PDB file of N, CA and C in Angstrom:
ATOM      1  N   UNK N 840      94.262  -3.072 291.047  1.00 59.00           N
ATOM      2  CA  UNK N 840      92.997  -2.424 291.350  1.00 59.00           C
ATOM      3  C   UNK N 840      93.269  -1.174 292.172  1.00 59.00           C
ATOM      4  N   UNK N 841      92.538  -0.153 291.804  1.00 73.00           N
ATOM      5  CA  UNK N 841      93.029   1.073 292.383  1.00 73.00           C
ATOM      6  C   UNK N 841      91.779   0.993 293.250  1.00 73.00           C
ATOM      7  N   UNK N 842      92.532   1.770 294.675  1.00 72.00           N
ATOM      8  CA  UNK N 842      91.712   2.101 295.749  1.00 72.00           C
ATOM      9  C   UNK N 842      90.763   3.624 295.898  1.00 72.00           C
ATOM     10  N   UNK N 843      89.527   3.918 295.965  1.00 68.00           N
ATOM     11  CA  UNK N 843      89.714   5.319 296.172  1.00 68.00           C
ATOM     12  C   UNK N 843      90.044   5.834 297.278  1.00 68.00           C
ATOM     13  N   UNK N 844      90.077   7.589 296.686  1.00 74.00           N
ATOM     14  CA  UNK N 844      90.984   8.115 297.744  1.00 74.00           C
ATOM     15  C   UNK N 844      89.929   8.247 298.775  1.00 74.00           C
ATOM     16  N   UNK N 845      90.160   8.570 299.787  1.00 69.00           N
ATOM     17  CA  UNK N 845      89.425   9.005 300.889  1.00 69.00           C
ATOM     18  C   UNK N 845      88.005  10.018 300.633  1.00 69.00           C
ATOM     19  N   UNK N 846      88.791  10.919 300.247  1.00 68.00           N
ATOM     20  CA  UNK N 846      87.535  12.103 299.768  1.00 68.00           C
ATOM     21  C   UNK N 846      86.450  11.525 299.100  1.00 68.00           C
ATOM     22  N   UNK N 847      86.650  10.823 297.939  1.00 72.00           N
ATOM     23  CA  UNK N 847      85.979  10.263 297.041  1.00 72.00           C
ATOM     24  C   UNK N 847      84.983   9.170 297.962  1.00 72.00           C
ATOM     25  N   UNK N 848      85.569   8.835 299.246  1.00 70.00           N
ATOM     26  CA  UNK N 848      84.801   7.804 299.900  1.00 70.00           C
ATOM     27  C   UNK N 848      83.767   8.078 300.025  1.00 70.00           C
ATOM     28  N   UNK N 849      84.470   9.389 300.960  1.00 66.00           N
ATOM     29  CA  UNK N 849      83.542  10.311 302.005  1.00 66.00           C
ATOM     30  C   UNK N 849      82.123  10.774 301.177  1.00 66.00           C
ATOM     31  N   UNK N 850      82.599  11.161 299.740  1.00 66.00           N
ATOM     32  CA  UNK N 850      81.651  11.684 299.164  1.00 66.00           C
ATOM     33  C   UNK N 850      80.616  10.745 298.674  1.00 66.00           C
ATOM     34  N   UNK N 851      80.909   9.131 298.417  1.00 70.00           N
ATOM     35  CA  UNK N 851      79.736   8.329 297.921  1.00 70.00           C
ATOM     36  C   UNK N 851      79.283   7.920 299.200  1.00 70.00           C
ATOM     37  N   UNK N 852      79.840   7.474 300.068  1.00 67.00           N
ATOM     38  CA  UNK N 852      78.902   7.283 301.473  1.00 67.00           C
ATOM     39  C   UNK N 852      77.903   8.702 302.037  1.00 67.00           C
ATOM     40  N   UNK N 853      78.231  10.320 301.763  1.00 59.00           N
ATOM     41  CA  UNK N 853      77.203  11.209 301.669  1.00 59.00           C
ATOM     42  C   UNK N 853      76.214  11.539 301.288  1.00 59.00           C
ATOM     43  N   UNK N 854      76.005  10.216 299.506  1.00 63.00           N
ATOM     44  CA  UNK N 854      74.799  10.163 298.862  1.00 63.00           C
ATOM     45  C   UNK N 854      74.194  10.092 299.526  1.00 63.00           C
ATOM     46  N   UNK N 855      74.372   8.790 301.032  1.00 74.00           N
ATOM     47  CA  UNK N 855      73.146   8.272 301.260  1.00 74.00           C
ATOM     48  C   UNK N 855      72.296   8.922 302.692  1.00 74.00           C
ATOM     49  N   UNK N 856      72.927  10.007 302.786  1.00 79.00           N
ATOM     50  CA  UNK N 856      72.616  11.105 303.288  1.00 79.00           C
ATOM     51  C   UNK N 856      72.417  12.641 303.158  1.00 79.00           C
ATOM     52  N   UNK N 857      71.346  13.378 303.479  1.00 82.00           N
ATOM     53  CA  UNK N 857      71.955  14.622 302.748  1.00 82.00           C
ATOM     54  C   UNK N 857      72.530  15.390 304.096  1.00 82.00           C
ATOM     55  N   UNK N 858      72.963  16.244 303.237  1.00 83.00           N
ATOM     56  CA  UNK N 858      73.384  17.416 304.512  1.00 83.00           C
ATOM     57  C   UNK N 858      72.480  17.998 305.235  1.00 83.00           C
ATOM     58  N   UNK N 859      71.667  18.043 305.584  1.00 87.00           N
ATOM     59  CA  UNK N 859      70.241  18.568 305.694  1.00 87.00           C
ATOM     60  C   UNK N 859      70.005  17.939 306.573  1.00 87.00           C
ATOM     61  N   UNK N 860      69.989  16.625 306.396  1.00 89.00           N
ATOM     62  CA  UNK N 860      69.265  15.250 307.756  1.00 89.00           C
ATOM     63  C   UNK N 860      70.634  15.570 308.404  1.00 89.00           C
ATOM     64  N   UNK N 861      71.574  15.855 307.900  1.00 88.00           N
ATOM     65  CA  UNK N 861      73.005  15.651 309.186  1.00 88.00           C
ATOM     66  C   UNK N 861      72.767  17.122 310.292  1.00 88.00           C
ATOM     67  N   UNK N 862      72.271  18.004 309.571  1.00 88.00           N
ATOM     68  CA  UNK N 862      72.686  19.070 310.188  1.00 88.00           C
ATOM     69  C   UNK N 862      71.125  19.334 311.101  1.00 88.00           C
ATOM     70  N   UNK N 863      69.722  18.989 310.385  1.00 90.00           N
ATOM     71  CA  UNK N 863      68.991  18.424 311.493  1.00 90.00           C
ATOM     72  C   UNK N 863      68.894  18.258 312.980  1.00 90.00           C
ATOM     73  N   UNK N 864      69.535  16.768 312.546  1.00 88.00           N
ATOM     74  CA  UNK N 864      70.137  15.584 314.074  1.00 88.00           C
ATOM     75  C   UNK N 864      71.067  16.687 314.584  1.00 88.00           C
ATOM     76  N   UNK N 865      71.924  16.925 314.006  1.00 90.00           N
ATOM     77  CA  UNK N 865      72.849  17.629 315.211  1.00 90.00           C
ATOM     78  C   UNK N 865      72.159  18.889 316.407  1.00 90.00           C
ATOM     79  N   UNK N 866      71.535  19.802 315.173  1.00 89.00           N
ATOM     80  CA  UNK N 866      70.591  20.820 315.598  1.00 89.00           C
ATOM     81  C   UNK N 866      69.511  20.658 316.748  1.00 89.00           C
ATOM     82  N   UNK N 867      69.225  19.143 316.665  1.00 89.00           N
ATOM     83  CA  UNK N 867      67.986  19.040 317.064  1.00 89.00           C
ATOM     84  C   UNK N 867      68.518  18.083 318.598  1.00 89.00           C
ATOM     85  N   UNK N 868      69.876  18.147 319.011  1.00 87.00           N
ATOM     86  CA  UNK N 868      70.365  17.449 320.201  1.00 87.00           C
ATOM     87  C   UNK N 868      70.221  18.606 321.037  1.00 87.00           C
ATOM     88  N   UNK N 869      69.686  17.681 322.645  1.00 88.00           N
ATOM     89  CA  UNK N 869      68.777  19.023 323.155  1.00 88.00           C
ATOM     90  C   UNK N 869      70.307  19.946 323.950  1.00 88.00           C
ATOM     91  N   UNK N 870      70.620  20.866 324.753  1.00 87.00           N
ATOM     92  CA  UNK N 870      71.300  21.348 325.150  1.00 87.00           C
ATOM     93  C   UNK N 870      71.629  20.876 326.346  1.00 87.00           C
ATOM     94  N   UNK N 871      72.573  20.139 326.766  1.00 90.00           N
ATOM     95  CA  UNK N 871      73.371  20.228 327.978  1.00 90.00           C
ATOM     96  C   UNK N 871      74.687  21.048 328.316  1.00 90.00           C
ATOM     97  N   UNK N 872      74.284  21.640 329.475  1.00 92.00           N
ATOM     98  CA  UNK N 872      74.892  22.642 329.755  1.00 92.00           C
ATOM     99  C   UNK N 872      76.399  22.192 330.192  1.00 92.00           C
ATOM    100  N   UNK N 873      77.565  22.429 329.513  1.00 91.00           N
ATOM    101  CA  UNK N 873      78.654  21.823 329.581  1.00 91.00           C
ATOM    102  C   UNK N 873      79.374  20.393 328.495  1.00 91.00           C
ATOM    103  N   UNK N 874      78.200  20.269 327.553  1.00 92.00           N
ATOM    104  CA  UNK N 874      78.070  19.282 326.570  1.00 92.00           C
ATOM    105  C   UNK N 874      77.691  19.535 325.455  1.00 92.00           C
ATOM    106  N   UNK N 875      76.674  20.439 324.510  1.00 93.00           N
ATOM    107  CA  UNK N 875      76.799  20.959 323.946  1.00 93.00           C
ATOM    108  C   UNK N 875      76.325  22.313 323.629  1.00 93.00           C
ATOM    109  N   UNK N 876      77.103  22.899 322.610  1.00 93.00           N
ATOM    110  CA  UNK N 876      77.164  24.237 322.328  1.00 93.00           C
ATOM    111  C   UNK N 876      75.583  24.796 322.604  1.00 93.00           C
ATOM    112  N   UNK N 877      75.282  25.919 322.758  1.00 93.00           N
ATOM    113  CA  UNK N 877      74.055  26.877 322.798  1.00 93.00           C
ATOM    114  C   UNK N 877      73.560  26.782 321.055  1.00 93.00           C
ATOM    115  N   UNK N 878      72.476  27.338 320.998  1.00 92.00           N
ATOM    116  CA  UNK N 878      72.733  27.319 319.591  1.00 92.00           C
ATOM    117  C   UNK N 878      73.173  28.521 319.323  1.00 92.00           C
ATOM    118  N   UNK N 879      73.160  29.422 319.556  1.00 93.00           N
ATOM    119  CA  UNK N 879      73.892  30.698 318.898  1.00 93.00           C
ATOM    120  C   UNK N 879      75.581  30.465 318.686  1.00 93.00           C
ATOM    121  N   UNK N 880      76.136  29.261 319.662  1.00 94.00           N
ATOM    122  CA  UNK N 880      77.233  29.065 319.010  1.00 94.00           C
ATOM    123  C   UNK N 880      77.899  27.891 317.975  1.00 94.00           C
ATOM    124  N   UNK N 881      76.550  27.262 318.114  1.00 94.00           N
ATOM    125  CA  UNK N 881      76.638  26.073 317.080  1.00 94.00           C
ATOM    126  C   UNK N 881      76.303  27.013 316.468  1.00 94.00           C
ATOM    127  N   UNK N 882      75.531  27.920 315.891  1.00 94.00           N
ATOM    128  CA  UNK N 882      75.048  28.144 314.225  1.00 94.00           C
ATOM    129  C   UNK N 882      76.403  28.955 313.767  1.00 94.00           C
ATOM    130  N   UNK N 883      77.142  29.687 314.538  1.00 95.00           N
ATOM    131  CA  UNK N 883      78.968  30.426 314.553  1.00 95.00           C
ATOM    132  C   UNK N 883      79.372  29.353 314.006  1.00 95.00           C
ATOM    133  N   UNK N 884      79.625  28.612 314.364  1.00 96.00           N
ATOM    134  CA  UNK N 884      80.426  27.238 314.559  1.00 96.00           C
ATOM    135  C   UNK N 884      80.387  26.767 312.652  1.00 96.00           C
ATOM    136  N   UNK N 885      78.895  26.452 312.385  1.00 95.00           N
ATOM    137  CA  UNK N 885      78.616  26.075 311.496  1.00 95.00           C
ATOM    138  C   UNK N 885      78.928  27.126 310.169  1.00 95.00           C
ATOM    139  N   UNK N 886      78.337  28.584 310.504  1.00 95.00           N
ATOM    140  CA  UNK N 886      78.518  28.997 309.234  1.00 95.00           C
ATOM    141  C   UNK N 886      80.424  29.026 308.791  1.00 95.00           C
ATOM    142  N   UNK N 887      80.900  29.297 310.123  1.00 96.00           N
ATOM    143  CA  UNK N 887      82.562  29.008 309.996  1.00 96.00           C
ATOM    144  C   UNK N 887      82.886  28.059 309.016  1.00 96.00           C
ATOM    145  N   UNK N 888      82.277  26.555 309.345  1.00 96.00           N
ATOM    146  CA  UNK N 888      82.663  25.446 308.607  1.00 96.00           C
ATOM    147  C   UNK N 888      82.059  25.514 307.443  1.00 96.00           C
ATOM    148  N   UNK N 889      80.603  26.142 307.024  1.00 95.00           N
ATOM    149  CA  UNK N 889      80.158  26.146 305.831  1.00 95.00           C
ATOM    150  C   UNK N 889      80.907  26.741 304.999  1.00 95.00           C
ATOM    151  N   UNK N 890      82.014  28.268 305.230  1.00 95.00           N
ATOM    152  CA  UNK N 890      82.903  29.102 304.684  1.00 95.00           C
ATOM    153  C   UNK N 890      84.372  28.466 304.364  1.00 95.00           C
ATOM    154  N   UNK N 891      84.792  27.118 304.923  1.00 96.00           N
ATOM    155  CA  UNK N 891      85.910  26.104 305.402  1.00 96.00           C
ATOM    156  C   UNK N 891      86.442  25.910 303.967  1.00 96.00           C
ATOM    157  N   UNK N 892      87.896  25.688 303.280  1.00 95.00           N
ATOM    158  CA  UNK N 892      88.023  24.862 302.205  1.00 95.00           C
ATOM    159  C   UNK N 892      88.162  23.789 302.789  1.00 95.00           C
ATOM    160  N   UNK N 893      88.484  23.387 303.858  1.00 95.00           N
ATOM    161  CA  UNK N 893      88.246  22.106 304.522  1.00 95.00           C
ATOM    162  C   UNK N 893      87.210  20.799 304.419  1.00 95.00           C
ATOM    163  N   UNK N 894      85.967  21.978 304.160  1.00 95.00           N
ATOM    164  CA  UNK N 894      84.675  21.423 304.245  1.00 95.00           C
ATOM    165  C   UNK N 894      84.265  20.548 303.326  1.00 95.00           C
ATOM    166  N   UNK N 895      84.012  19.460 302.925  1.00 91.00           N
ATOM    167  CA  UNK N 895      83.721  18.157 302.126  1.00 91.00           C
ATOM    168  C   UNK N 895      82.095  18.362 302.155  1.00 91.00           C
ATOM    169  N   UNK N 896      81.186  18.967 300.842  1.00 87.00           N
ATOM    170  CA  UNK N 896      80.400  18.712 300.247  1.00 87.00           C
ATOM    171  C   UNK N 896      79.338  19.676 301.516  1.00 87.00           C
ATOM    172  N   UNK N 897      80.243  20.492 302.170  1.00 90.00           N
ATOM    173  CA  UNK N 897      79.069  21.255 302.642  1.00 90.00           C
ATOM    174  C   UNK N 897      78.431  20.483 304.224  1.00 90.00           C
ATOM    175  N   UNK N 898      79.598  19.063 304.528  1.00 90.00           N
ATOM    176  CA  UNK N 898      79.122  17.922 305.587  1.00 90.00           C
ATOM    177  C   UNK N 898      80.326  17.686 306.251  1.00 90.00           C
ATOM    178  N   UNK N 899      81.508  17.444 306.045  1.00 91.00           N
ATOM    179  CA  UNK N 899      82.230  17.000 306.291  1.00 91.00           C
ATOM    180  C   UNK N 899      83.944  17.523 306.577  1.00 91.00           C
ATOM    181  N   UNK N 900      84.462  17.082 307.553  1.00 95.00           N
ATOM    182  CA  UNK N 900      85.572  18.123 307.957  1.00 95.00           C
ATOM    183  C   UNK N 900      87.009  17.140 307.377  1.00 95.00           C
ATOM    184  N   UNK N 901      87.467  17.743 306.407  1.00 94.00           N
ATOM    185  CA  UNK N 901      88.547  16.553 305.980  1.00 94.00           C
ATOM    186  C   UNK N 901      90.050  16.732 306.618  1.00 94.00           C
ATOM    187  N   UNK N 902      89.603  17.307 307.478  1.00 95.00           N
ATOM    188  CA  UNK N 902      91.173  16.921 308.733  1.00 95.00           C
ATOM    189  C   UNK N 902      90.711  16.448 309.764  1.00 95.00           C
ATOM    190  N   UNK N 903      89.474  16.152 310.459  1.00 93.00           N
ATOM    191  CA  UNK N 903      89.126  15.422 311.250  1.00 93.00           C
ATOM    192  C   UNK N 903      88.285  14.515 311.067  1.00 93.00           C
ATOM    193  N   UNK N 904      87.085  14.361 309.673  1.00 90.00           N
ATOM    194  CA  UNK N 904      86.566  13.597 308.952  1.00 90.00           C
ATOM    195  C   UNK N 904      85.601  12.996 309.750  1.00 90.00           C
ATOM    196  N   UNK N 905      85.361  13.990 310.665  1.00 91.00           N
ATOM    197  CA  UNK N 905      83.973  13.799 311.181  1.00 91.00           C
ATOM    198  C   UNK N 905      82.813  14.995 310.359  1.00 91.00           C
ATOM    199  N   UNK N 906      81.800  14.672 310.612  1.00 92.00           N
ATOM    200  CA  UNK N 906      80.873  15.369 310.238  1.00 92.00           C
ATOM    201  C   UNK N 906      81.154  17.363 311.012  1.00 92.00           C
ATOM    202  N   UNK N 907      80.941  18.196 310.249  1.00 95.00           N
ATOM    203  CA  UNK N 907      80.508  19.051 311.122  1.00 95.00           C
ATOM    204  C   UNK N 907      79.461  19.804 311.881  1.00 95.00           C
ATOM    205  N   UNK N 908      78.641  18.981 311.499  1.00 95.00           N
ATOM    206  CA  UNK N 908      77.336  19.798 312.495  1.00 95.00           C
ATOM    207  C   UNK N 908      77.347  19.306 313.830  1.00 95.00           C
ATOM    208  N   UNK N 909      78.194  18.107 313.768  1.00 93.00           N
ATOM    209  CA  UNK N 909      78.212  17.180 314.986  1.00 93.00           C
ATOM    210  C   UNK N 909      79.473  17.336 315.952  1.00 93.00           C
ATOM    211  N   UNK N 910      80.396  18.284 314.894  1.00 95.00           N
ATOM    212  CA  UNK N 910      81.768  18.658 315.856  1.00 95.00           C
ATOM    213  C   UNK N 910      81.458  20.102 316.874  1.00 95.00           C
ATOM    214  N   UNK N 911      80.384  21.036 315.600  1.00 95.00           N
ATOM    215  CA  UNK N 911      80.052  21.807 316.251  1.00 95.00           C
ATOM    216  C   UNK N 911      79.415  22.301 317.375  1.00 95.00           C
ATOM    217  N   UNK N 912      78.245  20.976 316.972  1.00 95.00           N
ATOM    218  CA  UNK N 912      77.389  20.848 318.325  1.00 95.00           C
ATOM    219  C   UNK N 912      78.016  20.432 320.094  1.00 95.00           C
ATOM    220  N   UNK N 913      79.083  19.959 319.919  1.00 94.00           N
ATOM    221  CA  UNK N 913      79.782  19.573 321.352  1.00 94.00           C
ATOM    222  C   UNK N 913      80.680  20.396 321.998  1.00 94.00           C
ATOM    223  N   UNK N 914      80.560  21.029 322.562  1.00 94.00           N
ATOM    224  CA  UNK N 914      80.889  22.720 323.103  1.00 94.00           C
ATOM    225  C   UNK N 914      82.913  22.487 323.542  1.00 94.00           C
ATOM    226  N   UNK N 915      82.845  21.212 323.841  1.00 93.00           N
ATOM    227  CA  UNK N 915      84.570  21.001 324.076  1.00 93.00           C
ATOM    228  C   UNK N 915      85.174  20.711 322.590  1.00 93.00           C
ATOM    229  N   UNK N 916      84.656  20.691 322.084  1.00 94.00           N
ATOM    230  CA  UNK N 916      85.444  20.284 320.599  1.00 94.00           C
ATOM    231  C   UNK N 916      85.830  22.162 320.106  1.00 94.00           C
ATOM    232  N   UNK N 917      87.191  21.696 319.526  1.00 94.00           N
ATOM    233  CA  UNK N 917      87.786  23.101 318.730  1.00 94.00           C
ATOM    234  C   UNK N 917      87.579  22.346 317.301  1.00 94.00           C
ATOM    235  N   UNK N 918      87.709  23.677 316.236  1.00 96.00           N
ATOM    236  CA  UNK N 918      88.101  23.561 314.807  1.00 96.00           C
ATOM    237  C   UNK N 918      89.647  22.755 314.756  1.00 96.00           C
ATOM    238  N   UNK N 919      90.000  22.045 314.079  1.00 95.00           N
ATOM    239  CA  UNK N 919      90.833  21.206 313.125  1.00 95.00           C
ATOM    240  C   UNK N 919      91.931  21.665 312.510  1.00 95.00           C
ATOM    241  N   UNK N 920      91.519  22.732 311.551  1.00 96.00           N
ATOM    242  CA  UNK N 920      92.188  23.549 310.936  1.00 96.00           C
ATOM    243  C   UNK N 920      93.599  23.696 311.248  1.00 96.00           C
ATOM    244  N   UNK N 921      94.478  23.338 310.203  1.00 95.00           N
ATOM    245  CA  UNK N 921      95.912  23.703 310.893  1.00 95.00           C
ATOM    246  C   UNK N 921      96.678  24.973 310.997  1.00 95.00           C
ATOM    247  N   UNK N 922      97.274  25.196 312.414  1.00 92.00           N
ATOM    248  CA  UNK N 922      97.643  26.531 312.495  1.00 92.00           C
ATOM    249  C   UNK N 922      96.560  27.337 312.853  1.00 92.00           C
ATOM    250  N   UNK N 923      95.060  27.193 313.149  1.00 90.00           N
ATOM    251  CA  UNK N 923      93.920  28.671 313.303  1.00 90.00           C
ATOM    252  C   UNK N 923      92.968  27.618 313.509  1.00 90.00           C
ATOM    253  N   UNK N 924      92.541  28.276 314.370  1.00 90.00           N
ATOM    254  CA  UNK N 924      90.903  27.768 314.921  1.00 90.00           C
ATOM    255  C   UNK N 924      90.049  29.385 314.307  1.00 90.00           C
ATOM    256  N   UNK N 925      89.205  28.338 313.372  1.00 94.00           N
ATOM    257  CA  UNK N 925      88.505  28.976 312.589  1.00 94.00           C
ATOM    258  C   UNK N 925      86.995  29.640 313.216  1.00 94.00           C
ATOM    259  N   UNK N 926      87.068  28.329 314.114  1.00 93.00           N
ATOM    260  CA  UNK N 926      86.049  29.307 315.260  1.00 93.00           C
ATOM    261  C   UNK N 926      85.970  30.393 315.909  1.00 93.00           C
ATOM    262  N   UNK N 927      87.140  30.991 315.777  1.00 87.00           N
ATOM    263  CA  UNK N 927      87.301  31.955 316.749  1.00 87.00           C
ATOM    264  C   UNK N 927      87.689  33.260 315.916  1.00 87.00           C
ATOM    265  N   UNK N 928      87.639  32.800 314.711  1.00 71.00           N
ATOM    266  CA  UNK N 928      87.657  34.083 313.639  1.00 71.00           C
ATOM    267  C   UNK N 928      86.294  34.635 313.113  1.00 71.00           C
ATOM    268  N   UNK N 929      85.920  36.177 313.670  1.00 62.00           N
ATOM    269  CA  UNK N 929      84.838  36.397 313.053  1.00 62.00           C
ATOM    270  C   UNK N 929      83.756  36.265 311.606  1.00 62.00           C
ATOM    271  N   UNK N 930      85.119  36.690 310.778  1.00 51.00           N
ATOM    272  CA  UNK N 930      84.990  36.798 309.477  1.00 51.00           C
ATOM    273  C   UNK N 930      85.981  35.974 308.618  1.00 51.00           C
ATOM    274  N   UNK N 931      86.007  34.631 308.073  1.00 45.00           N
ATOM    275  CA  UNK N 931      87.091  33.946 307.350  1.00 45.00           C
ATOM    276  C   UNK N 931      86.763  33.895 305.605  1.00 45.00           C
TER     277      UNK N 931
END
């Protein structure tokens, strides 16, 4: 019996969510100062990861395989990415 791969997981457990309700909830966590991002740098944050080949279905970060609206939103968290923090590149 073959196992699926990971990606493939990630992606049928996303049915039962859309990207939309993920990015929502994240959006909609109120601001603590030292906890999470402002929004002007969550929405950086985000369009970064929306531009990502990293990015799994437009939700998901497949080197850290957490969600990203939710990595973005927490102001101590860096990008994943190996070799470059993608955050910190204007234009990728």
């Amino acid at each position: 019996m073959n196992t699926p791969c990971p990606e493939c997981q990630i992606k049928e457990s996303l049915a039962r969510i859309s990207a939309e309700e993920i990015m929502e909830k994240a959006a909609g966590l109120p601001f603590k100062e030292g906890i999470t991002s402002p929004d002007h740098i969550f929405k950086e944050r985000m369009a970064a990861c929306l531009k990502c080949p990293a990015c799994i279905s437009g939700t998901t970060c497949s080197y850290s395989g957490s969600w990203c609206a939710y990595r973005a939103r927490v102001i101590q968290n860096t990008c994943p990415f190996p070799g470059i923090n993608r955050w910190d590149i204007k234009e990728v």
